Every structure is written in C-alpha cells, then in structure tokens.
C-alpha cells in the first residue's frame, strides 16, 4: 500500500509540473529526487551554486536526441528562473534575509518536442551559499560635467579569472547618448556623444566570478552641470586673399584650441563662384567667375563642427586681382649666338664710320657693354 501511495504522489507531482503548475514542495523533493536525475532527451543539468542575491547559469550537459523546447517555472522559494532556447537555465537567488549559511532547492526543467510532445523533466539543484558572497565588485560613484569623459573605477580585490561585461541590452537607449566601455579590471569609462544636460544615467555591468557566481550591478553617473562647448574655446580665422581673375586661389585658416576630429563645411557660395573646402584642414580653394573685374570682392562662411557636435561659423573673403599673364616667347633677332651678334654689330659700326668707332671705344672703356665673343 505504501508503494502505491508513493507512485500516486509521483504521478500527481509530474502531472502538475508538466502542466506548468507549482506542485507542493514535499512530494516533489521526496518522490522525484531519484527519477528526476535521469537524462531527459540525452541532457542533464549539473548542480549549481551561487551567492545570496547572485545569479548563475546552468548549461545542460550531453547531446540532445531531438529538437527540443524547454520551460521552467518563473519563481519558487524566492529563487527566480528563466531558460533560453538552448536549455540554458538562469537562476537568480534571493537575498539572505534570514542570515542562513545556505539555501538549497530543486526545481524541474521541462523538456518537450517542438511539436509540443512531453519528453520529460529533469530535477535540477541550485544552492545559495553565504560564503560565495565573499567576492563582490564595487565601483566608486562618479560626478561629471555634461561633455567630459569619466571613469567609474572598480575598487574591490577580486580573484583572477573574474570577467566583466556591460549589459547594453538592459539599457538600449544608452548607446544614443553615451559611449561606454569596460576594461579587464572592471573600470567603466563613459564618453558623452554630446553635451548632456544635468541629471543621471545608468550603466548595467555583469560580473562573472571563477566559481560560477555572477553579479549584476547598476552604476550611476551624475551630471552636475552642462560642460563648456568646444566651440567656446576655439578660434578660427581666415585671411583676406587676393586671387587672379582667371585662376583659383586658396586660403588656410589660423586655428587655436581646435580639437582633433573637427570637420569643416562650406556655407552658400555666391553665384558664379566655384569653391571647395578640405574637410579636415579647413583650407578653402575658390575661383572667381569668368571676366570678373579687378577689385571684385566676395565673402562666404565656413562651418566648423567639433567632436562634441557644437558648431562655429567663420567668414572668409576673396578679392579679385589682375589676370595671371604668361610672358610670350621672343620671335625677333637675338644676340644669343656670338658670331651672329658680332656680325650685326660690326655692320652697324661700318655704317657709322669713324664716329661709330669712337662711340664703341668709349662704351667699352666705361663698362657700357661688351661683345659676346
């Protein structure tokens, strides 16, 4: 009779769990401890430990014998459960309000085929232990200005093999305003993508300890005041440049306190003019319209955009000068050849006679010119 009652208790508990209903603790713990540890669909879930208030992932062992889906009850005895499509169970332990040294529970992982046919359940075990709370990551608080880069340093001494990860999925909007990174020590650095208004934002960090324990922490960054815009410190000036009427000319800006990463763009260019700007240096090249008169003047703006997304406009002026000219090639007689030059000169002297000879002698003696031979 006792065997029959035990079997009835087991069947009843199994039916309740399979239906997704929390069964009483005692029948499950008594009747399923042995049967629930047999592989289900080729899979088992190892016993796991975590600290109170901690989180642990239980990865199934073995090779699945089919295409399965998994389910767990969401909460039991203060523990919270979830399972993904691969059967990995995440358990969040309760805080230790009773100051217990440990708290151990068993919970079922239900396995079904994709078609919904019940395969079985595995009775997994998780233990929350106070001793596993010895290691805990700790971050210093941070107060910053709206556009400055700041770092929250992790100050606790943690065992080798501890790893960190920013949980962007818990605050997906963070990427729109802040670039957040974390190093191997757990230090979290944030760089605003603009000049943020006073207030507070959070960064979620997950810590993985070598013993399998995890810690999920929320870091708070407080913005005390809006930072000074980079445009307020920067000075950008352009000289007035005179360019030929028929050629392009360039103007380079004088820059002071202009941070790396600043970019430049032209404003509206006057009709008939052509102009371009080097995006990284700010050098402007312009050309006047054809047939522009000397003295014609024009000005337009160059917009600088700084890394903090602030902007500043500068004026640039061009004045049209003379057209650029090219010296024509000589086509007449030259004295470049010694013999031909001498012939021309002697012929001229012969025509002048004695007077020409006298003039020639005078200029030779006074350094006026010399024959090219």
Short mmCIF file of C-alpha atoms in Angstrom, two decimals:
data_model
loop_
_atom_site.label_atom_id
_atom_site.label_comp_id
_atom_site.label_asym_id
_atom_site.label_seq_id
_atom_site.Cartn_x
_atom_site.Cartn_y
_atom_site.Cartn_z
CA UNK A 1 0.00 0.00 0.00
CA UNK A 2 2.86 2.36 0.74
CA UNK A 3 4.35 1.73 -2.70
CA UNK A 4 1.05 2.55 -4.34
CA UNK A 5 0.72 5.81 -2.45
CA UNK A 6 4.27 6.77 -3.34
CA UNK A 7 3.58 6.12 -7.02
CA UNK A 8 0.42 8.20 -6.86
CA UNK A 9 2.38 11.07 -5.29
CA UNK A 10 4.98 10.89 -8.05
CA UNK A 11 2.43 10.83 -10.86
CA UNK A 12 0.50 13.71 -9.37
CA UNK A 13 3.61 15.86 -8.99
CA UNK A 14 4.75 15.05 -12.50
CA UNK A 15 1.38 15.94 -13.95
CA UNK A 16 1.36 19.25 -12.11
CA UNK A 17 4.85 20.18 -13.26
CA UNK A 18 4.14 19.13 -16.85
CA UNK A 19 1.11 21.38 -16.82
CA UNK A 20 3.21 24.31 -15.62
CA UNK A 21 1.66 24.34 -12.10
CA UNK A 22 3.82 24.62 -8.98
CA UNK A 23 3.45 21.40 -7.06
CA UNK A 24 3.86 21.18 -3.26
CA UNK A 25 7.49 21.13 -2.18
CA UNK A 26 7.48 17.91 -0.16
CA UNK A 27 6.12 15.46 -2.79
CA UNK A 28 8.50 16.76 -5.46
CA UNK A 29 11.55 16.69 -3.21
CA UNK A 30 10.71 13.19 -1.90
CA UNK A 31 9.38 11.39 -4.94
CA UNK A 32 11.39 12.92 -7.79
CA UNK A 33 14.89 13.17 -6.40
CA UNK A 34 15.95 9.87 -7.95
CA UNK A 35 13.74 9.65 -11.02
CA UNK A 36 14.27 13.35 -11.90
CA UNK A 37 18.06 12.95 -12.18
CA UNK A 38 17.90 10.58 -15.17
CA UNK A 39 18.87 12.17 -18.54
CA UNK A 40 15.96 13.67 -20.44
CA UNK A 41 16.33 13.59 -24.19
CA UNK A 42 20.06 12.98 -23.67
CA UNK A 43 20.51 16.03 -21.43
CA UNK A 44 21.24 16.64 -17.76
CA UNK A 45 21.67 19.86 -15.78
CA UNK A 46 24.57 19.91 -13.28
CA UNK A 47 24.14 21.10 -9.70
CA UNK A 48 24.97 24.78 -9.34
CA UNK A 49 25.95 27.21 -6.61
CA UNK A 50 25.70 30.95 -6.28
CA UNK A 51 25.83 33.55 -3.57
CA UNK A 52 22.73 35.02 -2.00
CA UNK A 53 21.42 37.70 -4.32
CA UNK A 54 23.66 36.31 -7.05
CA UNK A 55 22.91 34.81 -10.42
CA UNK A 56 24.13 31.59 -12.02
CA UNK A 57 23.74 30.00 -15.46
CA UNK A 58 23.25 26.24 -15.66
CA UNK A 59 24.30 24.87 -19.04
CA UNK A 60 22.85 21.46 -19.98
CA UNK A 61 25.32 18.60 -20.45
CA UNK A 62 25.13 15.84 -23.06
CA UNK A 63 23.90 15.61 -26.64
CA UNK A 64 20.23 16.33 -27.34
CA UNK A 65 18.39 13.48 -29.01
CA UNK A 66 15.94 15.74 -30.80
CA UNK A 67 14.83 19.28 -31.44
CA UNK A 68 13.51 20.37 -28.07
CA UNK A 69 11.96 23.31 -26.31
CA UNK A 70 12.43 23.97 -22.60
CA UNK A 71 10.47 25.59 -19.80
CA UNK A 72 10.86 26.33 -16.09
CA UNK A 73 8.56 27.84 -13.53
CA UNK A 74 9.36 31.56 -13.18
CA UNK A 75 9.73 31.67 -9.39
CA UNK A 76 9.97 29.29 -6.47
CA UNK A 77 11.04 29.74 -2.82
CA UNK A 78 12.41 33.20 -3.56
CA UNK A 79 14.51 31.98 -6.50
CA UNK A 80 13.71 33.26 -9.99
CA UNK A 81 14.19 31.15 -13.11
CA UNK A 82 14.39 31.59 -16.87
CA UNK A 83 15.54 29.33 -19.71
CA UNK A 84 16.63 30.05 -23.28
CA UNK A 85 16.06 28.09 -26.48
CA UNK A 86 19.26 26.06 -25.91
CA UNK A 87 18.12 24.91 -22.48
CA UNK A 88 20.49 27.18 -20.53
CA UNK A 89 18.80 27.99 -17.22
CA UNK A 90 19.46 31.27 -15.42
CA UNK A 91 18.76 31.29 -11.69
CA UNK A 92 18.60 34.44 -9.57
CA UNK A 93 18.98 33.66 -5.86
CA UNK A 94 17.16 35.68 -3.18
CA UNK A 95 18.92 37.95 -0.74
CA UNK A 96 19.80 36.39 2.60
CA UNK A 97 17.20 37.99 4.86
CA UNK A 98 17.29 35.09 7.35
CA UNK A 99 21.11 35.13 7.56
CA UNK A 100 21.31 31.46 6.53
CA UNK A 101 24.63 29.84 5.69
CA UNK A 102 22.99 28.25 2.64
CA UNK A 103 19.65 27.55 0.96
CA UNK A 104 19.21 24.58 -1.37
CA UNK A 105 16.26 23.90 -3.69
CA UNK A 106 15.36 21.55 -6.50
CA UNK A 107 13.33 22.66 -9.49
CA UNK A 108 12.14 20.90 -12.66
CA UNK A 109 13.30 21.68 -16.18
CA UNK A 110 10.56 20.52 -18.55
CA UNK A 111 11.55 19.21 -21.98
CA UNK A 112 9.16 19.00 -24.94
CA UNK A 113 9.50 18.46 -28.64
CA UNK A 114 8.90 21.39 -30.97
CA UNK A 115 5.53 19.83 -31.74
CA UNK A 116 4.65 20.05 -28.05
CA UNK A 117 5.01 16.36 -27.09
CA UNK A 118 6.16 15.97 -23.50
CA UNK A 119 9.60 14.29 -23.29
CA UNK A 120 10.19 14.55 -19.55
CA UNK A 121 11.58 16.75 -16.86
CA UNK A 122 14.89 16.96 -15.07
CA UNK A 123 15.11 17.84 -11.40
CA UNK A 124 17.90 20.43 -11.21
CA UNK A 125 19.52 21.62 -7.99
CA UNK A 126 20.81 25.05 -7.04
CA UNK A 127 22.30 26.15 -3.74
CA UNK A 128 22.73 29.71 -2.50
CA UNK A 129 25.71 29.92 -0.16
CA UNK A 130 26.76 32.79 2.04
CA UNK A 131 30.45 32.01 1.54
CA UNK A 132 30.13 32.78 -2.16
CA UNK A 133 29.24 36.34 -1.29
CA UNK A 134 32.78 36.97 -0.12
CA UNK A 135 33.72 38.45 -3.51
CA UNK A 136 31.77 41.40 -4.76
CA UNK A 137 32.75 44.04 -7.29
CA UNK A 138 32.47 47.61 -6.03
CA UNK A 139 32.53 50.81 -8.05
CA UNK A 140 33.18 54.35 -6.91
CA UNK A 141 30.49 56.92 -7.62
CA UNK A 142 31.09 59.42 -10.42
CA UNK A 143 30.05 63.05 -10.83
CA UNK A 144 30.90 64.64 -14.17
CA UNK A 145 30.17 67.53 -16.50
CA UNK A 146 27.89 67.05 -19.46
CA UNK A 147 30.58 66.69 -22.10
CA UNK A 148 33.55 65.21 -20.29
CA UNK A 149 34.86 61.65 -20.35
CA UNK A 150 34.64 60.00 -16.92
CA UNK A 151 35.62 56.65 -15.41
CA UNK A 152 33.99 54.67 -12.59
CA UNK A 153 36.81 52.58 -11.13
CA UNK A 154 36.21 49.11 -9.71
CA UNK A 155 37.92 49.12 -6.30
CA UNK A 156 37.42 45.61 -4.86
CA UNK A 157 40.15 42.95 -4.87
CA UNK A 158 38.72 40.11 -6.96
CA UNK A 159 40.07 36.64 -7.81
CA UNK A 160 41.98 36.01 -11.02
CA UNK A 161 39.68 35.00 -13.83
CA UNK A 162 36.91 37.44 -12.90
CA UNK A 163 35.42 38.96 -16.05
CA UNK A 164 33.15 41.91 -16.77
CA UNK A 165 30.62 42.85 -19.40
CA UNK A 166 28.42 45.90 -20.00
CA UNK A 167 24.81 44.79 -20.39
CA UNK A 168 23.68 47.15 -23.14
CA UNK A 169 20.52 45.09 -23.53
CA UNK A 170 19.31 46.31 -20.14
CA UNK A 171 19.60 49.96 -21.19
CA UNK A 172 19.43 50.05 -25.00
CA UNK A 173 18.93 53.83 -25.15
CA UNK A 174 22.36 54.41 -23.60
CA UNK A 175 24.14 53.98 -26.94
CA UNK A 176 22.31 57.03 -28.31
CA UNK A 177 23.92 59.43 -25.85
CA UNK A 178 26.99 57.77 -24.32
CA UNK A 179 29.80 55.51 -25.49
CA UNK A 180 30.52 53.12 -22.61
CA UNK A 181 33.48 50.72 -22.39
CA UNK A 182 34.87 48.43 -19.68
CA UNK A 183 38.39 47.06 -19.20
CA UNK A 184 39.68 43.82 -17.64
CA UNK A 185 39.76 45.43 -14.18
CA UNK A 186 36.11 46.38 -14.36
CA UNK A 187 36.71 50.12 -14.78
CA UNK A 188 33.84 51.65 -16.76
CA UNK A 189 34.58 54.68 -18.95
CA UNK A 190 31.81 56.79 -20.44
CA UNK A 191 32.19 59.37 -23.20
CA UNK A 192 29.14 61.53 -23.96
CA UNK A 193 28.25 61.88 -27.63
CA UNK A 194 27.10 65.44 -26.99
CA UNK A 195 26.86 67.95 -24.16
CA UNK A 196 24.40 66.28 -21.80
CA UNK A 197 22.05 68.18 -19.53
CA UNK A 198 22.32 67.84 -15.73
CA UNK A 199 20.81 64.61 -14.46
CA UNK A 200 21.74 60.95 -14.04
CA UNK A 201 22.20 57.92 -16.26
CA UNK A 202 22.98 54.28 -15.50
CA UNK A 203 25.25 51.57 -16.88
CA UNK A 204 24.49 47.91 -16.12
CA UNK A 205 27.54 45.68 -15.56
CA UNK A 206 27.60 41.89 -15.22
CA UNK A 207 30.45 40.23 -13.33
CA UNK A 208 31.45 36.59 -13.77
CA UNK A 209 33.48 35.01 -10.97
CA UNK A 210 35.63 31.87 -11.42
CA UNK A 211 33.35 29.83 -9.13
CA UNK A 212 30.42 30.39 -11.49
CA UNK A 213 28.81 33.08 -9.37
CA UNK A 214 27.64 36.23 -11.13
CA UNK A 215 26.85 39.74 -10.02
CA UNK A 216 24.65 42.22 -11.82
CA UNK A 217 25.33 45.79 -10.77
CA UNK A 218 23.89 49.16 -11.80
CA UNK A 219 26.38 52.02 -11.92
CA UNK A 220 25.15 55.60 -11.57
CA UNK A 221 26.76 58.57 -13.29
CA UNK A 222 25.63 62.02 -12.15
CA UNK A 223 25.94 65.06 -14.43
CA UNK A 224 26.32 68.08 -12.17
CA UNK A 225 26.36 70.71 -14.90
CA UNK A 226 26.47 71.06 -18.64
CA UNK A 227 30.03 71.22 -19.91
CA UNK A 228 31.59 74.06 -21.85
CA UNK A 229 31.14 73.65 -25.57
CA UNK A 230 34.33 73.16 -27.57
CA UNK A 231 33.26 75.98 -29.87
CA UNK A 232 33.53 78.40 -26.94
CA UNK A 233 37.29 77.81 -26.60
CA UNK A 234 38.11 77.52 -30.30
CA UNK A 235 39.30 80.35 -32.54
CA UNK A 236 39.24 80.01 -36.34
CA UNK A 237 40.15 82.96 -38.58
CA UNK A 238 40.68 83.25 -42.33
CA UNK A 239 42.83 85.89 -44.08
CA UNK A 240 41.50 88.02 -46.93
CA UNK A 241 43.03 86.54 -50.06
CA UNK A 242 43.57 88.23 -53.44
CA UNK A 243 43.31 85.79 -56.32
CA UNK A 244 43.89 86.22 -60.08
CA UNK A 245 40.79 86.86 -62.13
CA UNK A 246 41.37 83.75 -64.19
CA UNK A 247 42.85 81.33 -61.62
CA UNK A 248 41.84 79.63 -58.37
CA UNK A 249 43.38 80.65 -55.06
CA UNK A 250 43.43 79.14 -51.57
CA UNK A 251 43.11 80.40 -48.01
CA UNK A 252 44.27 78.44 -44.94
CA UNK A 253 42.70 79.19 -41.54
CA UNK A 254 44.56 80.09 -38.38
CA UNK A 255 43.31 77.73 -35.67
CA UNK A 256 43.61 77.85 -31.88
CA UNK A 257 42.16 75.32 -29.41
CA UNK A 258 40.59 73.36 -32.24
CA UNK A 259 40.47 69.68 -31.16
CA UNK A 260 41.30 66.76 -33.42
CA UNK A 261 38.26 65.45 -35.21
CA UNK A 262 36.86 68.89 -36.06
CA UNK A 263 35.42 69.00 -39.57
CA UNK A 264 34.71 71.87 -41.97
CA UNK A 265 31.98 72.54 -44.50
CA UNK A 266 31.20 75.45 -46.83
CA UNK A 267 28.16 77.63 -46.50
CA UNK A 268 26.36 79.02 -49.53
CA UNK A 269 28.78 80.03 -52.32
CA UNK A 270 27.89 83.21 -54.30
CA UNK A 271 26.55 82.73 -57.80
CA UNK A 272 29.23 82.23 -60.44
CA UNK A 273 31.97 81.35 -57.98
CA UNK A 274 33.32 77.85 -57.51
CA UNK A 275 34.71 76.84 -54.12
CA UNK A 276 35.66 73.78 -52.08
CA UNK A 277 36.97 73.13 -48.57
CA UNK A 278 39.25 70.44 -47.19
CA UNK A 279 37.03 68.69 -44.64
CA UNK A 280 39.82 68.04 -42.15
CA UNK A 281 42.10 71.11 -42.51
CA UNK A 282 39.60 73.84 -43.40
CA UNK A 283 41.68 75.10 -46.37
CA UNK A 284 39.33 76.81 -48.84
CA UNK A 285 40.00 76.99 -52.59
CA UNK A 286 37.94 79.42 -54.70
CA UNK A 287 37.79 80.73 -58.26
CA UNK A 288 36.04 83.88 -59.47
CA UNK A 289 33.55 83.89 -62.34
CA UNK A 290 34.95 84.41 -65.84
CA UNK A 291 35.55 88.07 -66.81
CA UNK A 292 35.44 89.24 -63.19
CA UNK A 293 36.70 92.79 -62.84
CA UNK A 294 39.66 93.77 -60.74
CA UNK A 295 38.69 94.63 -57.18
CA UNK A 296 35.58 92.48 -57.11
CA UNK A 297 35.02 91.12 -53.60
CA UNK A 298 33.08 88.24 -52.16
CA UNK A 299 32.64 86.57 -48.78
CA UNK A 300 31.04 83.37 -47.58
CA UNK A 301 31.04 81.25 -44.44
CA UNK A 302 32.84 78.08 -43.39
CA UNK A 303 31.13 75.96 -40.71
CA UNK A 304 33.31 74.05 -38.24
CA UNK A 305 31.72 71.09 -36.43
CA UNK A 306 33.52 69.98 -33.26
CA UNK A 307 33.64 66.48 -31.73
CA UNK A 308 31.02 67.47 -29.14
CA UNK A 309 28.68 68.40 -32.03
CA UNK A 310 28.89 72.12 -31.33
CA UNK A 311 29.32 74.36 -34.40
CA UNK A 312 31.02 77.64 -35.21
CA UNK A 313 30.92 79.71 -38.41
CA UNK A 314 33.85 81.77 -39.75
CA UNK A 315 33.86 84.32 -42.58
CA UNK A 316 36.27 84.14 -45.50
CA UNK A 317 36.85 86.91 -48.09
CA UNK A 318 38.34 86.80 -51.57
CA UNK A 319 39.33 89.81 -53.69
CA UNK A 320 39.86 89.61 -57.45
CA UNK A 321 43.20 90.97 -58.70
CA UNK A 322 44.85 91.18 -62.13
CA UNK A 323 44.62 88.29 -64.52
CA UNK A 324 47.60 85.99 -64.46
CA UNK A 325 49.76 86.60 -67.58
CA UNK A 326 52.32 84.44 -69.35
CA UNK A 327 55.46 86.11 -70.90
CA UNK A 328 55.40 85.46 -74.72
CA UNK A 329 58.34 83.78 -76.49
CA UNK A 330 60.73 86.09 -78.46
CA UNK A 331 60.45 85.79 -82.25
CA UNK A 332 62.79 88.60 -83.45
CA UNK A 333 66.59 88.67 -83.84
CA UNK A 334 68.66 87.92 -80.76
CA UNK A 335 72.25 88.22 -79.74
CA UNK A 336 72.27 84.79 -78.27
CA UNK A 337 74.79 83.47 -80.85
CA UNK A 338 78.23 85.09 -80.60
CA UNK A 339 79.06 85.10 -84.32
CA UNK A 340 75.71 86.44 -85.49
CA UNK A 341 75.72 89.12 -82.79
CA UNK A 342 79.19 90.24 -83.77
CA UNK A 343 78.21 90.42 -87.43
CA UNK A 344 75.24 92.66 -86.73
CA UNK A 345 77.30 94.96 -84.50
CA UNK A 346 80.21 95.32 -86.95
CA UNK A 347 77.79 96.02 -89.76
CA UNK A 348 76.28 98.85 -87.75
CA UNK A 349 79.68 100.29 -86.94
CA UNK A 350 80.69 100.21 -90.57
CA UNK A 351 77.70 102.35 -91.45
CA UNK A 352 78.53 104.83 -88.71
CA UNK A 353 82.13 105.16 -89.78
CA UNK A 354 84.65 106.89 -87.57
CA UNK A 355 82.03 108.34 -85.27
CA UNK A 356 80.65 104.92 -84.57
CA UNK A 357 84.08 103.56 -83.76
CA UNK A 358 84.64 106.35 -81.28
CA UNK A 359 81.33 105.67 -79.54
CA UNK A 360 82.11 101.96 -79.40
CA UNK A 361 85.51 102.57 -77.85
CA UNK A 362 84.02 104.93 -75.25
CA UNK A 363 81.36 102.42 -74.14
CA UNK A 364 83.87 99.60 -73.93
CA UNK A 365 86.16 101.65 -71.70
CA UNK A 366 83.28 102.69 -69.42
CA UNK A 367 81.72 99.25 -68.96
CA UNK A 368 78.69 100.04 -71.12
CA UNK A 369 78.59 96.67 -72.81
CA UNK A 370 80.87 94.00 -74.10
CA UNK A 371 80.80 91.90 -77.19
CA UNK A 372 79.54 88.36 -76.70
CA UNK A 373 82.71 86.83 -78.14
#
